[in-house]
Amino acid sequence: MEDKEIYLEVKLKEINRDIMKLNIKKRHLCKQLNTFKKTEPKTVKKELKKDQAMIESIYLLKSNPNRLFASKEICQYLKDEISYNTDSFAAIYKRIHHFEPQILQVRRGYYIYKL
């Protein structure tokens, strides 16, 4: 019985990771489409904005592996890219770490994507 429970938990984590990868691909394609159309993005609901901030953060950290990022850098990146204002990256990090365990908090306010 425990084996089945562990199996299901592992499968669920794999599915969540796959969903995040698809969201990152979707983000990249939407960005390309927006530059192609050269239109302004429409307003987005708050829940979607949080997910978008999470995806953008993962994209930033994954595109620069083994580089140490300060939370202020990541927050500024989110503000510039998707107009997401936040003073603290910690709340986003909790959700990110659940989907992408390779993203680590090195010390207070500093994050890295370990290969």
Short mmCIF file of C-alpha atoms in Angstrom, two decimals:
data_model
loop_
_atom_site.label_atom_id
_atom_site.label_comp_id
_atom_site.label_asym_id
_atom_site.label_seq_id
_atom_site.Cartn_x
_atom_site.Cartn_y
_atom_site.Cartn_z
CA MET A 1 0.00 0.00 0.00
CA GLU A 2 2.84 2.38 0.85
CA ASP A 3 4.55 1.58 -2.45
CA LYS A 4 1.48 2.67 -4.37
CA GLU A 5 1.25 5.89 -2.34
CA ILE A 6 4.92 6.69 -3.02
CA TYR A 7 4.45 5.87 -6.70
CA LEU A 8 1.45 8.21 -6.94
CA GLU A 9 3.32 11.02 -5.17
CA VAL A 10 6.28 10.66 -7.55
CA LYS A 11 3.96 10.64 -10.56
CA LEU A 12 2.21 13.77 -9.28
CA LYS A 13 5.54 15.58 -8.89
CA GLU A 14 6.52 14.54 -12.42
CA ILE A 15 3.24 15.86 -13.80
CA ASN A 16 3.69 19.16 -11.94
CA ARG A 17 7.22 19.51 -13.37
CA ASP A 18 5.91 18.78 -16.86
CA ILE A 19 3.20 21.40 -16.42
CA MET A 20 5.79 23.99 -15.42
CA LYS A 21 7.95 23.09 -18.44
CA LEU A 22 4.95 23.52 -20.72
CA ASN A 23 4.16 26.86 -19.09
CA ILE A 24 7.72 28.01 -19.75
CA LYS A 25 7.42 26.97 -23.40
CA LYS A 26 4.05 28.71 -23.58
CA ARG A 27 5.60 31.86 -22.14
CA HIS A 28 8.35 31.79 -24.75
CA LEU A 29 5.89 31.31 -27.62
CA CYS A 30 3.58 34.06 -26.34
CA LYS A 31 6.52 36.41 -26.09
CA GLN A 32 7.50 35.63 -29.68
CA LEU A 33 3.92 36.12 -30.83
CA ASN A 34 3.66 39.46 -29.02
CA THR A 35 6.85 40.72 -30.63
CA PHE A 36 5.54 39.51 -33.97
CA LYS A 37 2.19 41.27 -33.51
CA LYS A 38 3.78 44.20 -31.67
CA THR A 39 0.73 44.65 -29.49
CA GLU A 40 0.44 45.47 -25.82
CA PRO A 41 -0.48 42.55 -23.55
CA LYS A 42 -3.98 42.55 -22.13
CA THR A 43 -4.66 42.91 -18.43
CA VAL A 44 -4.23 39.67 -16.52
CA LYS A 45 -6.02 38.44 -13.41
CA LYS A 46 -4.06 38.45 -10.16
CA GLU A 47 -3.89 34.63 -9.91
CA LEU A 48 -2.56 34.36 -13.44
CA LYS A 49 -0.06 37.12 -12.71
CA LYS A 50 1.35 35.10 -9.79
CA ASP A 51 1.73 32.05 -12.03
CA GLN A 52 3.31 34.21 -14.70
CA ALA A 53 5.75 35.62 -12.14
CA MET A 54 6.65 32.11 -11.07
CA ILE A 55 7.25 31.03 -14.67
CA GLU A 56 9.34 34.12 -15.44
CA SER A 57 11.44 33.52 -12.32
CA ILE A 58 12.07 29.91 -13.27
CA TYR A 59 12.99 31.01 -16.79
CA LEU A 60 15.44 33.61 -15.48
CA LEU A 61 17.13 31.22 -13.06
CA LYS A 62 17.26 28.32 -15.54
CA SER A 63 18.66 30.47 -18.32
CA ASN A 64 21.61 31.39 -16.06
CA PRO A 65 22.55 28.14 -14.30
CA ASN A 66 24.95 28.32 -11.35
CA ARG A 67 24.63 32.12 -11.23
CA LEU A 68 23.74 33.64 -7.88
CA PHE A 69 20.76 36.01 -8.05
CA ALA A 70 19.76 38.46 -5.34
CA SER A 71 16.04 38.60 -4.65
CA LYS A 72 16.11 42.30 -5.57
CA GLU A 73 17.44 41.38 -9.03
CA ILE A 74 14.67 38.85 -9.56
CA CYS A 75 11.99 41.27 -8.33
CA GLN A 76 13.32 43.97 -10.68
CA TYR A 77 13.31 41.48 -13.56
CA LEU A 78 9.67 40.60 -12.82
CA LYS A 79 8.78 44.27 -12.68
CA ASP A 80 10.46 44.97 -16.03
CA GLU A 81 9.23 41.87 -17.86
CA ILE A 82 5.63 41.45 -16.71
CA SER A 83 4.94 44.51 -14.53
CA TYR A 84 4.67 42.35 -11.41
CA ASN A 85 5.46 44.41 -8.32
CA THR A 86 6.61 42.57 -5.22
CA ASP A 87 8.97 43.45 -2.42
CA SER A 88 9.70 39.87 -1.44
CA PHE A 89 10.66 36.94 -3.62
CA ALA A 90 10.29 34.51 -0.71
CA ALA A 91 6.59 33.83 -1.31
CA ILE A 92 7.21 33.08 -4.98
CA TYR A 93 10.22 30.92 -4.10
CA LYS A 94 8.13 28.62 -1.92
CA ARG A 95 5.95 27.76 -4.91
CA ILE A 96 8.89 27.57 -7.31
CA HIS A 97 10.87 25.19 -5.13
CA HIS A 98 7.90 22.82 -5.05
CA PHE A 99 7.95 22.55 -8.88
CA GLU A 100 11.68 22.98 -9.49
CA PRO A 101 13.79 21.52 -6.65
CA GLN A 102 17.04 22.47 -8.41
CA ILE A 103 16.35 26.11 -7.61
CA LEU A 104 17.88 26.65 -4.20
CA GLN A 105 18.10 29.42 -1.65
CA VAL A 106 21.82 29.72 -0.94
CA ARG A 107 21.41 32.18 1.89
CA ARG A 108 18.89 34.78 2.86
CA GLY A 109 17.88 36.71 -0.25
CA TYR A 110 20.09 34.79 -2.73
CA TYR A 111 18.94 32.09 -5.13
CA ILE A 112 20.61 29.80 -7.66
CA TYR A 113 19.70 27.12 -10.18
CA LYS A 114 21.99 24.14 -9.60
CA LEU A 115 22.59 21.73 -12.47
#
